[in-house]
Amino acid sequence: MISIDTILNYRKGYPVPEGVAGFDQERYERLQNRDMRRKERLEQECKAVEDFVGNIQNSVTRRIFQLYYTEGEKKPTQAKIAKKIHLDRSRISRKIDDYLKDAHKAQNAHV
């Protein structure tokens, strides 16, 4: 958050522009507040996804969603998930698609 401001130095009797480096506390606080709001919003989204996955009744589908959407740093491929739970990759894809379609239909029925 180091920034440079230009000031006018009058030591010589006329204005001479000079650069002054310093820590910009206002900018730092503004960016910190922005980042905290983003973090809170992302945490809420993560909680909503975890709740959605946790409410899946079918244990195999729930495990697929946990592996695909909530676990780990890097999103695993459907092929890796299929290998872990001993299903074909196409079945993994179909289970995800079918569940999301059903959930979308159920959500639209309540609206």
CSV table of C-alpha atoms in Angstrom, one decimal:
chain,number,residue,atom,x,y,z
A,1,MET,CA,0.0,0.0,0.0
A,2,ILE,CA,2.9,2.3,-0.7
A,3,SER,CA,1.8,5.2,-2.8
A,4,ILE,CA,3.4,8.3,-4.1
A,5,ASP,CA,1.9,11.7,-3.9
A,6,THR,CA,3.1,14.9,-5.6
A,7,ILE,CA,3.6,17.9,-3.4
A,8,LEU,CA,4.7,21.4,-4.3
A,9,ASN,CA,7.9,22.5,-2.6
A,10,TYR,CA,8.3,26.3,-2.2
A,11,ARG,CA,11.8,26.3,-0.6
A,12,LYS,CA,13.2,28.0,-3.7
A,13,GLY,CA,10.5,30.6,-3.8
A,14,TYR,CA,8.5,29.0,-6.5
A,15,PRO,CA,6.6,25.7,-6.7
A,16,VAL,CA,8.7,22.6,-7.5
A,17,PRO,CA,6.8,19.3,-7.8
A,18,GLU,CA,8.3,16.5,-5.6
A,19,GLY,CA,7.2,12.9,-5.1
A,20,VAL,CA,6.6,11.8,-1.6
A,21,ALA,CA,6.3,8.1,-0.9
A,22,GLY,CA,4.2,6.8,2.0
A,23,PHE,CA,1.8,4.3,3.3
A,24,ASP,CA,-1.8,4.9,2.2
A,25,GLN,CA,-3.9,4.0,5.2
A,26,GLU,CA,-7.2,4.9,3.7
A,27,ARG,CA,-6.7,2.8,0.6
A,28,TYR,CA,-5.5,-0.1,2.7
A,29,GLU,CA,-8.6,0.0,5.0
A,30,ARG,CA,-10.9,0.4,1.9
A,31,LEU,CA,-9.3,-2.7,0.3
A,32,GLN,CA,-9.3,-4.6,3.5
A,33,ASN,CA,-13.1,-3.9,4.0
A,34,ARG,CA,-13.7,-4.9,0.3
A,35,ASP,CA,-11.8,-8.2,0.8
A,36,MET,CA,-13.6,-8.9,4.1
A,37,ARG,CA,-17.0,-8.4,2.4
A,38,ARG,CA,-15.9,-10.8,-0.4
A,39,LYS,CA,-14.7,-13.3,2.1
A,40,GLU,CA,-18.0,-13.2,4.0
A,41,ARG,CA,-20.0,-13.6,0.8
A,42,LEU,CA,-17.9,-16.6,-0.3
A,43,GLU,CA,-18.2,-18.2,3.1
A,44,GLN,CA,-22.0,-17.9,2.8
A,45,GLU,CA,-21.9,-19.5,-0.6
A,46,CYS,CA,-19.7,-22.3,0.6
A,47,LYS,CA,-22.1,-22.9,3.5
A,48,ALA,CA,-25.0,-23.0,1.1
A,49,VAL,CA,-23.3,-25.5,-1.2
A,50,GLU,CA,-22.3,-27.7,1.8
A,51,ASP,CA,-25.9,-27.6,3.1
A,52,PHE,CA,-27.3,-28.4,-0.4
A,53,VAL,CA,-24.9,-31.4,-0.7
A,54,GLY,CA,-25.6,-32.5,2.9
A,55,ASN,CA,-29.3,-32.7,2.2
A,56,ILE,CA,-29.0,-35.1,-0.6
A,57,GLN,CA,-30.8,-38.3,0.5
A,58,ASN,CA,-29.0,-40.8,-1.8
A,59,SER,CA,-25.6,-41.6,-0.2
A,60,VAL,CA,-23.9,-42.4,-3.6
A,61,THR,CA,-25.1,-39.1,-5.1
A,62,ARG,CA,-24.2,-37.2,-2.0
A,63,ARG,CA,-20.7,-38.7,-2.0
A,64,ILE,CA,-20.3,-37.8,-5.7
A,65,PHE,CA,-21.3,-34.2,-5.0
A,66,GLN,CA,-19.0,-34.0,-2.0
A,67,LEU,CA,-16.0,-35.2,-4.0
A,68,TYR,CA,-16.9,-33.0,-7.0
A,69,TYR,CA,-18.0,-29.8,-5.3
A,70,THR,CA,-16.8,-29.5,-1.7
A,71,GLU,CA,-13.6,-31.6,-1.1
A,72,GLY,CA,-10.1,-30.7,-1.8
A,73,GLU,CA,-8.3,-27.7,-3.2
A,74,LYS,CA,-8.5,-28.7,-6.9
A,75,LYS,CA,-11.7,-30.0,-8.5
A,76,PRO,CA,-11.3,-33.6,-9.3
A,77,THR,CA,-12.3,-35.0,-12.7
A,78,GLN,CA,-15.4,-37.2,-13.0
A,79,ALA,CA,-13.0,-40.0,-14.1
A,80,LYS,CA,-11.2,-39.8,-10.8
A,81,ILE,CA,-14.4,-39.8,-8.8
A,82,ALA,CA,-15.7,-42.8,-10.8
A,83,LYS,CA,-12.5,-44.7,-9.9
A,84,LYS,CA,-12.9,-43.9,-6.2
A,85,ILE,CA,-16.5,-45.0,-6.0
A,86,HIS,CA,-16.3,-47.8,-8.6
A,87,LEU,CA,-18.7,-46.5,-11.2
A,88,ASP,CA,-18.4,-45.5,-14.8
A,89,ARG,CA,-17.6,-41.9,-15.6
A,90,SER,CA,-20.8,-41.6,-17.6
A,91,ARG,CA,-22.8,-42.7,-14.6
A,92,ILE,CA,-21.2,-40.0,-12.5
A,93,SER,CA,-22.1,-37.4,-15.1
A,94,ARG,CA,-25.7,-38.7,-15.3
A,95,LYS,CA,-26.1,-38.7,-11.6
A,96,ILE,CA,-25.0,-35.1,-11.3
A,97,ASP,CA,-27.1,-34.0,-14.2
A,98,ASP,CA,-30.2,-35.9,-13.0
A,99,TYR,CA,-30.0,-34.7,-9.5
A,100,LEU,CA,-29.5,-31.0,-10.5
A,101,LYS,CA,-32.4,-31.3,-12.9
A,102,ASP,CA,-34.7,-32.7,-10.2
A,103,ALA,CA,-33.5,-30.1,-7.7
A,104,HIS,CA,-34.2,-27.3,-10.2
A,105,LYS,CA,-37.7,-28.7,-10.9
A,106,ALA,CA,-38.4,-29.0,-7.2
A,107,GLN,CA,-37.2,-25.4,-6.6
A,108,ASN,CA,-39.4,-24.1,-9.5
A,109,ALA,CA,-42.4,-26.0,-8.2
A,110,HIS,CA,-42.2,-24.1,-4.9
A,111,VAL,CA,-41.9,-20.7,-6.5
